[in-house]
PDB file of C-alpha atoms in Angstrom:
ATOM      1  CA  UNK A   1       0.000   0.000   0.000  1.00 58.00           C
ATOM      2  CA  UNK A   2       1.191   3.599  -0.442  1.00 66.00           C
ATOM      3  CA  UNK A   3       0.892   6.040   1.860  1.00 93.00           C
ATOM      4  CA  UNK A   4       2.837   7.712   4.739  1.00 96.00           C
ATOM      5  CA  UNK A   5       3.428   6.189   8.052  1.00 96.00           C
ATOM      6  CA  UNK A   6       4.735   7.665  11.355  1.00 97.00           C
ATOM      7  CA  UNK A   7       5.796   5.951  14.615  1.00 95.00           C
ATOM      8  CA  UNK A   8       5.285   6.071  17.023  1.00 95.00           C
ATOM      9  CA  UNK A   9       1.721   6.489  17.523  1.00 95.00           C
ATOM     10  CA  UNK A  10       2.403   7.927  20.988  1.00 95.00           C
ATOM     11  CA  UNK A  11       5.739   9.364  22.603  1.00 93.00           C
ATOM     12  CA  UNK A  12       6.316   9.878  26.491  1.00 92.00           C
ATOM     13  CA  UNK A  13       9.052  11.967  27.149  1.00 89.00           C
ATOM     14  CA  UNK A  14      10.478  13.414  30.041  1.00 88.00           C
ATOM     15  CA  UNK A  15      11.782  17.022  30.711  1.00 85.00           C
ATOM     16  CA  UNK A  16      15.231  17.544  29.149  1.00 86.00           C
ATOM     17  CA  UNK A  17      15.179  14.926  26.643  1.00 90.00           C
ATOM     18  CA  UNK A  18      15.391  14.627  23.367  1.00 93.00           C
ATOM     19  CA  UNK A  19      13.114  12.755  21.030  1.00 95.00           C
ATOM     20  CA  UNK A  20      12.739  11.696  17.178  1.00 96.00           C
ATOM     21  CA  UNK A  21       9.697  11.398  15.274  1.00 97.00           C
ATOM     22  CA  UNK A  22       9.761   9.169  12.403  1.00 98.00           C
ATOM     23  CA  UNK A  23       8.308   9.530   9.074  1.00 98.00           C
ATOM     24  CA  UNK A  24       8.296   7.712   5.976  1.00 98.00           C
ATOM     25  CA  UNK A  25       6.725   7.576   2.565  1.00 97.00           C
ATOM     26  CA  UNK A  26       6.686   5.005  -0.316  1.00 96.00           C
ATOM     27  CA  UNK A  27       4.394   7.865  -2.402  1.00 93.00           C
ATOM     28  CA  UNK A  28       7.847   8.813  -4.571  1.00 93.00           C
ATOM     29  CA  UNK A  29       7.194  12.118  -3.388  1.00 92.00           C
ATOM     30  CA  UNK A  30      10.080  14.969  -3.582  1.00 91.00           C
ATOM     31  CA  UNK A  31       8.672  17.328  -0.921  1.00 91.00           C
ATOM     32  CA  UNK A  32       7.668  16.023   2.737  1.00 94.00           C
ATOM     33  CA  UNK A  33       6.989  18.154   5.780  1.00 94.00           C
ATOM     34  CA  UNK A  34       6.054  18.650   9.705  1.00 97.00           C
ATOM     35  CA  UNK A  35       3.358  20.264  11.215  1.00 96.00           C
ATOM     36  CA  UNK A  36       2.308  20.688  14.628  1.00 97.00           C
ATOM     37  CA  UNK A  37      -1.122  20.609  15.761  1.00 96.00           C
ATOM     38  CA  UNK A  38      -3.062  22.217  18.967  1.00 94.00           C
ATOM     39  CA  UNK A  39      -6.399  22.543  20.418  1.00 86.00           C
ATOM     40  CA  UNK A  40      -8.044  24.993  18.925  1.00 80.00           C
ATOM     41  CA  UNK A  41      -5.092  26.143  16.440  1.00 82.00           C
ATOM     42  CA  UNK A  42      -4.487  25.352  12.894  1.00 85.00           C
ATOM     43  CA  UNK A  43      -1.962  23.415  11.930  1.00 93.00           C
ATOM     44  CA  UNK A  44       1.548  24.963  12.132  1.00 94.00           C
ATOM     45  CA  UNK A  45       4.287  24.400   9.721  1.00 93.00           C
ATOM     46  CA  UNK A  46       7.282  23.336  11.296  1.00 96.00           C
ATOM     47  CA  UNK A  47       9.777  22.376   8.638  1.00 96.00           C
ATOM     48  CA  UNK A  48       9.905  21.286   5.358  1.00 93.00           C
ATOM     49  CA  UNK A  49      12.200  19.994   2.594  1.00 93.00           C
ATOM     50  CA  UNK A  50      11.543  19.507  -1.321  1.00 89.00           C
ATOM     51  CA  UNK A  51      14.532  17.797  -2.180  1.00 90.00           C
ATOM     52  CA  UNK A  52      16.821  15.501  -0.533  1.00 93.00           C
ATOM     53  CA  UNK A  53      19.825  17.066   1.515  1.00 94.00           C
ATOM     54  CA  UNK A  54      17.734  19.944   1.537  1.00 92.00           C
ATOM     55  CA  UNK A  55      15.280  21.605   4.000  1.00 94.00           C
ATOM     56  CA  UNK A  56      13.843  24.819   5.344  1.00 92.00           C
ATOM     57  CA  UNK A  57      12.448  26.539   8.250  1.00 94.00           C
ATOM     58  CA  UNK A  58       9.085  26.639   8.731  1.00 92.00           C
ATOM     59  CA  UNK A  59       7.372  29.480  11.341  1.00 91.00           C
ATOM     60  CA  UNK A  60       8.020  27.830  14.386  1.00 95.00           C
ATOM     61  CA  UNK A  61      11.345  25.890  13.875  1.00 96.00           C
ATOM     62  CA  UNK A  62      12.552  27.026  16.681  1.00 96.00           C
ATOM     63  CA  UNK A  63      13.429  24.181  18.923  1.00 95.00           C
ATOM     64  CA  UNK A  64      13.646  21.327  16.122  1.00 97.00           C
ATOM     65  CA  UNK A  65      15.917  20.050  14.099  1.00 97.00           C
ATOM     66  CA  UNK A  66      15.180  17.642  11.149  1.00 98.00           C
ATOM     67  CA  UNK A  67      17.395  15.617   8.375  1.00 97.00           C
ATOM     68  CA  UNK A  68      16.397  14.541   4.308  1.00 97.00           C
ATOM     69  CA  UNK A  69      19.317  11.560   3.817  1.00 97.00           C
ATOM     70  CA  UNK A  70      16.498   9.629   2.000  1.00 96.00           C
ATOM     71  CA  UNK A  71      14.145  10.858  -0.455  1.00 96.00           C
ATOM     72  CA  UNK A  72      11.491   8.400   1.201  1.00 97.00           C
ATOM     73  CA  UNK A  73      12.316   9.502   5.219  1.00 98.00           C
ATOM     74  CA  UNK A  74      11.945  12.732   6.881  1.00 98.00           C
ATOM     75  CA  UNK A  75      12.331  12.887  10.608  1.00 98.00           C
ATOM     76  CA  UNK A  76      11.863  15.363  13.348  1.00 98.00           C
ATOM     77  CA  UNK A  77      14.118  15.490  16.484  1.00 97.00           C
ATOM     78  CA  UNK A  78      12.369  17.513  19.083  1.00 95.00           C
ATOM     79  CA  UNK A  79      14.905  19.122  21.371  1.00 94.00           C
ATOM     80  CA  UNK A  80      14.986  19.936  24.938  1.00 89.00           C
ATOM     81  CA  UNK A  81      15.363  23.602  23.585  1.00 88.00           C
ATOM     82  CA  UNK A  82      11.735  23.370  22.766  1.00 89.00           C
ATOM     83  CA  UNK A  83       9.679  25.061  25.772  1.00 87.00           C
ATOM     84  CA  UNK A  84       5.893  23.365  25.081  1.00 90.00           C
ATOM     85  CA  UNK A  85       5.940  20.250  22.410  1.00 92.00           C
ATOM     86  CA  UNK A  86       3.099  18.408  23.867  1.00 94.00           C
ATOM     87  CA  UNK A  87       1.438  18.119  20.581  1.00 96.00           C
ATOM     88  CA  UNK A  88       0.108  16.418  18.068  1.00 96.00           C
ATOM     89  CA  UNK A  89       2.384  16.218  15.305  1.00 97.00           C
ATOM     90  CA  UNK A  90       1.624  15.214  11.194  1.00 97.00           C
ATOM     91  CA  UNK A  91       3.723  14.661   8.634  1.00 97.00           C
ATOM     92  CA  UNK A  92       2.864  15.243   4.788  1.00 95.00           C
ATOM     93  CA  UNK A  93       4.158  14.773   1.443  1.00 94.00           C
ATOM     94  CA  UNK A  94       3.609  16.221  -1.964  1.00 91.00           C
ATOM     95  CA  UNK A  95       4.732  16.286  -5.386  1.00 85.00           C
ATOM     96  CA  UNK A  96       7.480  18.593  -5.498  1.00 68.00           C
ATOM     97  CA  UNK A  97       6.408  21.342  -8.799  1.00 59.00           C
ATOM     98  CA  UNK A  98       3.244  19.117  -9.094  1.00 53.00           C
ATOM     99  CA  UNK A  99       0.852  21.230 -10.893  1.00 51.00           C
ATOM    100  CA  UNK A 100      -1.959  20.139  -7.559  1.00 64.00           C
ATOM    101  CA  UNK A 101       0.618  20.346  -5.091  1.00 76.00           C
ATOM    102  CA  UNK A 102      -2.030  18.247  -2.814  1.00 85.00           C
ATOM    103  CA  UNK A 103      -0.174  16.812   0.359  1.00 89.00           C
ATOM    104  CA  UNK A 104      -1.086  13.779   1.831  1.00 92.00           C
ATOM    105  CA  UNK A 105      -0.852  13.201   5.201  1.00 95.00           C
ATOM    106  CA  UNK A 106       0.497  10.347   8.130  1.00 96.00           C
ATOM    107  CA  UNK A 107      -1.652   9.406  10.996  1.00 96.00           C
ATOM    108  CA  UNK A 108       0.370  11.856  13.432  1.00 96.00           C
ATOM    109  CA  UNK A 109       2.338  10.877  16.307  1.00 97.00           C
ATOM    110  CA  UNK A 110       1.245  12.448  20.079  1.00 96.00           C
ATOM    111  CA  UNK A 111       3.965  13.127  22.067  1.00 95.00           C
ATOM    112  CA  UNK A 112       3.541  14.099  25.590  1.00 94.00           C
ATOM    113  CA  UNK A 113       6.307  16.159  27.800  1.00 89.00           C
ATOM    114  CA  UNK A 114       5.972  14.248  31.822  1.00 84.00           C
TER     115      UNK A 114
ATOM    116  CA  UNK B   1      -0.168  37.755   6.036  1.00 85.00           C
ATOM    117  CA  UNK B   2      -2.385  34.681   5.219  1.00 90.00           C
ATOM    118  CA  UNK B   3      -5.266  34.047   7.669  1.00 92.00           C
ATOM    119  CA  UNK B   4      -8.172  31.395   7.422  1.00 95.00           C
ATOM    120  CA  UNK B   5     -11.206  31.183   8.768  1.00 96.00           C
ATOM    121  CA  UNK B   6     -13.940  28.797   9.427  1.00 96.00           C
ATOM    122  CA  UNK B   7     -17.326  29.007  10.446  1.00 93.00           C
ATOM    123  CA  UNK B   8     -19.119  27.402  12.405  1.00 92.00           C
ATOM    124  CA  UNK B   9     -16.503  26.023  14.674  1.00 94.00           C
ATOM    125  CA  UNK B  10     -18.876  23.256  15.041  1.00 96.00           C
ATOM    126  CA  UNK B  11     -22.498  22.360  14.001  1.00 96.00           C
ATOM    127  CA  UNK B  12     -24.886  19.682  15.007  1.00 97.00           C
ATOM    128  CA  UNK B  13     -27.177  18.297  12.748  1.00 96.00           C
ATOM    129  CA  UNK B  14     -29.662  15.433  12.202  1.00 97.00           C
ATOM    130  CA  UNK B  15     -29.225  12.393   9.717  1.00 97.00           C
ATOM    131  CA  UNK B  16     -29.909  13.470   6.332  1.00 97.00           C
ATOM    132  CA  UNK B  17     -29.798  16.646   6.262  1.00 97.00           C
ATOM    133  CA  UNK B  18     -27.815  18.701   3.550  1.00 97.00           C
ATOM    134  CA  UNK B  19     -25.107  21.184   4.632  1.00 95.00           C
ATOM    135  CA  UNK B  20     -22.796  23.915   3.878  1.00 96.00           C
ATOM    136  CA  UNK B  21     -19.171  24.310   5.882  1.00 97.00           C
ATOM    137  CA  UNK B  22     -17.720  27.660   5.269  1.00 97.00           C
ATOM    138  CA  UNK B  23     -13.960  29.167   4.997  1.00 98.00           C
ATOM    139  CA  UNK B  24     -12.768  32.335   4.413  1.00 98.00           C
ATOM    140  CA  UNK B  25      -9.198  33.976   3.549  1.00 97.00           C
ATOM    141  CA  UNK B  26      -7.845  36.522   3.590  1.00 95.00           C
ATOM    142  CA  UNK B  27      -5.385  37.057   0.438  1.00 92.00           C
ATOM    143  CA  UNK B  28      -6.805  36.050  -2.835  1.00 91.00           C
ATOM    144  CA  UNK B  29      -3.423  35.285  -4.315  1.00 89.00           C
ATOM    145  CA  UNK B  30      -4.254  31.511  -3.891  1.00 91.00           C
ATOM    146  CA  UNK B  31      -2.451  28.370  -5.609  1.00 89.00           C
ATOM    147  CA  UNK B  32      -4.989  25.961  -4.662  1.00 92.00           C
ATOM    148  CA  UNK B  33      -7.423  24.837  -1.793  1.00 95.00           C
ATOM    149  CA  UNK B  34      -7.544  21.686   0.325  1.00 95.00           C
ATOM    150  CA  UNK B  35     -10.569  20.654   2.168  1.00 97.00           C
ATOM    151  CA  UNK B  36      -9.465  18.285   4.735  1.00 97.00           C
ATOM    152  CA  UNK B  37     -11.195  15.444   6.706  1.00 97.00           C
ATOM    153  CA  UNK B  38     -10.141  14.976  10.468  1.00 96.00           C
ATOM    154  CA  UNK B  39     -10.976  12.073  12.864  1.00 95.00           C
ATOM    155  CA  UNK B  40     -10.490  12.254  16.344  1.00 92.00           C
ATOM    156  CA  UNK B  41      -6.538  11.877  16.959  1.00 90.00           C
ATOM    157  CA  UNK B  42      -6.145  10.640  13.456  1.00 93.00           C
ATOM    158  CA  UNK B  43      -3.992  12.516  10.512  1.00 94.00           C
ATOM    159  CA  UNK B  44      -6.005  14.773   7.903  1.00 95.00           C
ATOM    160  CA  UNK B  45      -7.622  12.406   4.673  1.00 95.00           C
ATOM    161  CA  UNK B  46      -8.097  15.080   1.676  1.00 94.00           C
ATOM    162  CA  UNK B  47     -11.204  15.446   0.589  1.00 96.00           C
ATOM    163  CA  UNK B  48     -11.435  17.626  -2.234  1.00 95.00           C
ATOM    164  CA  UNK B  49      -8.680  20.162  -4.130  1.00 93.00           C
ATOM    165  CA  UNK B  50      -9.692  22.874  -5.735  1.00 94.00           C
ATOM    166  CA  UNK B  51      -7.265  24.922  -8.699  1.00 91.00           C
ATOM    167  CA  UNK B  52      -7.191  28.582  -8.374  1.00 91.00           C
ATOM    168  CA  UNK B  53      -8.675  28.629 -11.663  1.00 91.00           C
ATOM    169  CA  UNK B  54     -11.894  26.313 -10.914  1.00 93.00           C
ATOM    170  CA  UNK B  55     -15.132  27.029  -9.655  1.00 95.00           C
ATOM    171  CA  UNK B  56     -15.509  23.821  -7.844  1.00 95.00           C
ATOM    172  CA  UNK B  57     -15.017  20.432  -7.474  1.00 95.00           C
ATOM    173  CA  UNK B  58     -17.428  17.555  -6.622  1.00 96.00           C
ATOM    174  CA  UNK B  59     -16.640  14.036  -5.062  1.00 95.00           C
ATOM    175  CA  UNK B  60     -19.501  11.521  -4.354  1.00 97.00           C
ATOM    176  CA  UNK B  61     -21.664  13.818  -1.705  1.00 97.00           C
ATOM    177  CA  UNK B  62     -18.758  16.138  -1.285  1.00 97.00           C
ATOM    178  CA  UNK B  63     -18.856  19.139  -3.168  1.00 98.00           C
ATOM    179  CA  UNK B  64     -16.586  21.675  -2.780  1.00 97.00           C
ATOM    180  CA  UNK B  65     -16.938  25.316  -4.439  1.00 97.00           C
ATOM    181  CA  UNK B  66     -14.282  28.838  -4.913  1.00 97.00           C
ATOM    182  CA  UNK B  67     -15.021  31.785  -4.822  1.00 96.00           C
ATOM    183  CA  UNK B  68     -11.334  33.474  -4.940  1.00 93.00           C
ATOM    184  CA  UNK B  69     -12.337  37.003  -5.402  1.00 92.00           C
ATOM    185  CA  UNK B  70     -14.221  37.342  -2.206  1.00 95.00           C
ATOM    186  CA  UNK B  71     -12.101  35.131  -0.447  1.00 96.00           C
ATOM    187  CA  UNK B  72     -14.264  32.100   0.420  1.00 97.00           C
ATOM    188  CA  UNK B  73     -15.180  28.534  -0.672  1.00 98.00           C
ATOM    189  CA  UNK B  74     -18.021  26.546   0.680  1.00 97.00           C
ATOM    190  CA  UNK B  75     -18.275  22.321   1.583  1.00 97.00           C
ATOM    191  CA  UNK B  76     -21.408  21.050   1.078  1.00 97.00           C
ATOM    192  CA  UNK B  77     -22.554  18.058   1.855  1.00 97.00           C
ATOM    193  CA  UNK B  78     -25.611  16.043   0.913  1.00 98.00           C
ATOM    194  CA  UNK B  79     -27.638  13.595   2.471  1.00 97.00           C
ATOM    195  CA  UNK B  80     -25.338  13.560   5.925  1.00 97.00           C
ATOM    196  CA  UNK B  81     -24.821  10.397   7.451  1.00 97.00           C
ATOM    197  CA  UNK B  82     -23.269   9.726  10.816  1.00 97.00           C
ATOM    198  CA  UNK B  83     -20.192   8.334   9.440  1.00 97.00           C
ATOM    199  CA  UNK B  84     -19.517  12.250   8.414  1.00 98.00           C
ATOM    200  CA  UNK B  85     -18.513  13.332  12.346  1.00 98.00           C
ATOM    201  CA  UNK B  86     -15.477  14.279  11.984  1.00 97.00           C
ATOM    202  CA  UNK B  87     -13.662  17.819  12.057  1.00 97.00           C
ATOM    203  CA  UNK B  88     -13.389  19.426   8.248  1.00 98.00           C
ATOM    204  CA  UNK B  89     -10.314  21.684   7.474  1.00 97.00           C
ATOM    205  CA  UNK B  90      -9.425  23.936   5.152  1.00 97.00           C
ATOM    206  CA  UNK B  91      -5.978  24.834   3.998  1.00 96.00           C
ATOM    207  CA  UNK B  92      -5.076  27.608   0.892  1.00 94.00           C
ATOM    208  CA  UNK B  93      -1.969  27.635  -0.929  1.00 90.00           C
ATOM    209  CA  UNK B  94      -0.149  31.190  -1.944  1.00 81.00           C
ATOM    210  CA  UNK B  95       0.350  31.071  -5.719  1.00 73.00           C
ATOM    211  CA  UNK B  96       4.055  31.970  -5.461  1.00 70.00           C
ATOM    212  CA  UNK B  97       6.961  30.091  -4.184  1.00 66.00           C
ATOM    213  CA  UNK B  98       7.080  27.759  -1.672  1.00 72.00           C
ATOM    214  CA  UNK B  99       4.099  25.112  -1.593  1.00 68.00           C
ATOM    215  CA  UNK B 100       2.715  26.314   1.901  1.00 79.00           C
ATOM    216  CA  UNK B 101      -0.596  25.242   3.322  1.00 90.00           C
ATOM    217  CA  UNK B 102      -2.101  27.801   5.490  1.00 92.00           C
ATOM    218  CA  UNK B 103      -5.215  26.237   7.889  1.00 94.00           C
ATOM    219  CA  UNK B 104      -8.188  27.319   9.183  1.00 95.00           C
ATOM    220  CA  UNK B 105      -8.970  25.900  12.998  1.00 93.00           C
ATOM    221  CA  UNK B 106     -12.158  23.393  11.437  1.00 96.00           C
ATOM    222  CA  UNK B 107     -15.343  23.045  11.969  1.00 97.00           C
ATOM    223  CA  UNK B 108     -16.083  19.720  13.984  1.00 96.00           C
ATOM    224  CA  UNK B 109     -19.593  18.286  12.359  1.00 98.00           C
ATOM    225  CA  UNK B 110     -21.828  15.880  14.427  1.00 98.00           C
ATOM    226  CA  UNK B 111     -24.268  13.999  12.309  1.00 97.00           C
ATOM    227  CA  UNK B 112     -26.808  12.523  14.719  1.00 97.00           C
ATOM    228  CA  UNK B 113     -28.794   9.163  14.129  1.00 95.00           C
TER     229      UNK B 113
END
């Protein structure tokens, strides 16, 4: 099946720590991305890259760092720099210069600070 | 700066009945539109995607319409069912550069038996 997957579906993680968020996609897609998602908030871009070895800040980077070594794999590392990341966090994926540009998205992974 | 709105942030409504979601923008330099479906702590399923440059778009008892010189497009839905409940999103994309979505906060739908 194609699609996007994340794991885990929940993350624990205690004050201090650092964590990584996995993401991967078998959709051949150049351009993938992470969002962060709140109660009551839209979804907030967090970074995004449309080409391996290559990635941008999105408007709240601040506090995560991500890599593109794959074209298929995109993860997030959420640092102990970041003050609140109990969230709910989705990756996406598009065609890169598609003319829809739709994204697709993963089933999110929750990650909660103890 | 891009800002999306929907409204109602959430409506209640008996099996059957036909609806209308709305969302609003701000900037009418628009790319595209995504209409998003949302489960309860589940990732976003797209619904419907509409071009800049089309009036609307329909998908079995989805149909979604653009209006990008006022700033709006509308989600209507026929014949509700309670499989619907779920929390609808929209998300525009600027027509220059980067491929950014920017999303409204939803409107969560209860379809009632």
């Amino acid at each position: 099946d194609g699609g996007i997957t994340q794991s885990p579906k929940y993350l624990f993680r205690k004050e201090g720590q650092n964590v990584t968020l996995s993401c991967e996609q078998n959709l051949n897609h150049d351009a993938m991305y992470w969002y962060r998602q709140d109660p009551g908030q839209g979804l907030r871009l967090i970074y995004y890259s449309q080409i391996v070895n290559d990635f941008q800040k999105g408007d709240i980077a601040e506090g995560y760092s991500v890599s593109r070594e794959k074209k298929e794999s995109f993860p997030l590392t959420v640092t102990s720099a970041q003050k609140n990341p109990t969230a709910f966090y989705l990756c996406a994926s598009s065609m890169a210069g598609g003319l829809s540009g739709e994204q697709f998205f993963g089933p999110g992974t929750r990650l909660t600070v103890l | 700066k891009q800002e999306v709105t929907q409204i109602p942030a959430a409506l209640s409504v008996p099996e059957g009945e036909n609806l209308v979601l709305n969302c609003s923008f701000t900037d009418s330099a628009i790319y595209n539109l995504q209409w998003f479906r949302q489960d309860p702590g589940k990732g976003l399923t797209s619904l419907l995607l509409i071009q800049s440059s089309q009036r609307e778009q329909t998908s079995g008892r989805l149909n979604a319409s653009l209006d990008k010189s006022s700033g709006r497009s509308t989600l209507y839905i026929a014949a509700s069912q309670p499989g619907d409940s779920a929390t609808y999103l929209c998300a525009v994309r600027h027509n220059t550069g980067f491929q950014k979505l920017v999303f409204g906060t939803g409107t969560r739908l209860l379809v009632s038996p």
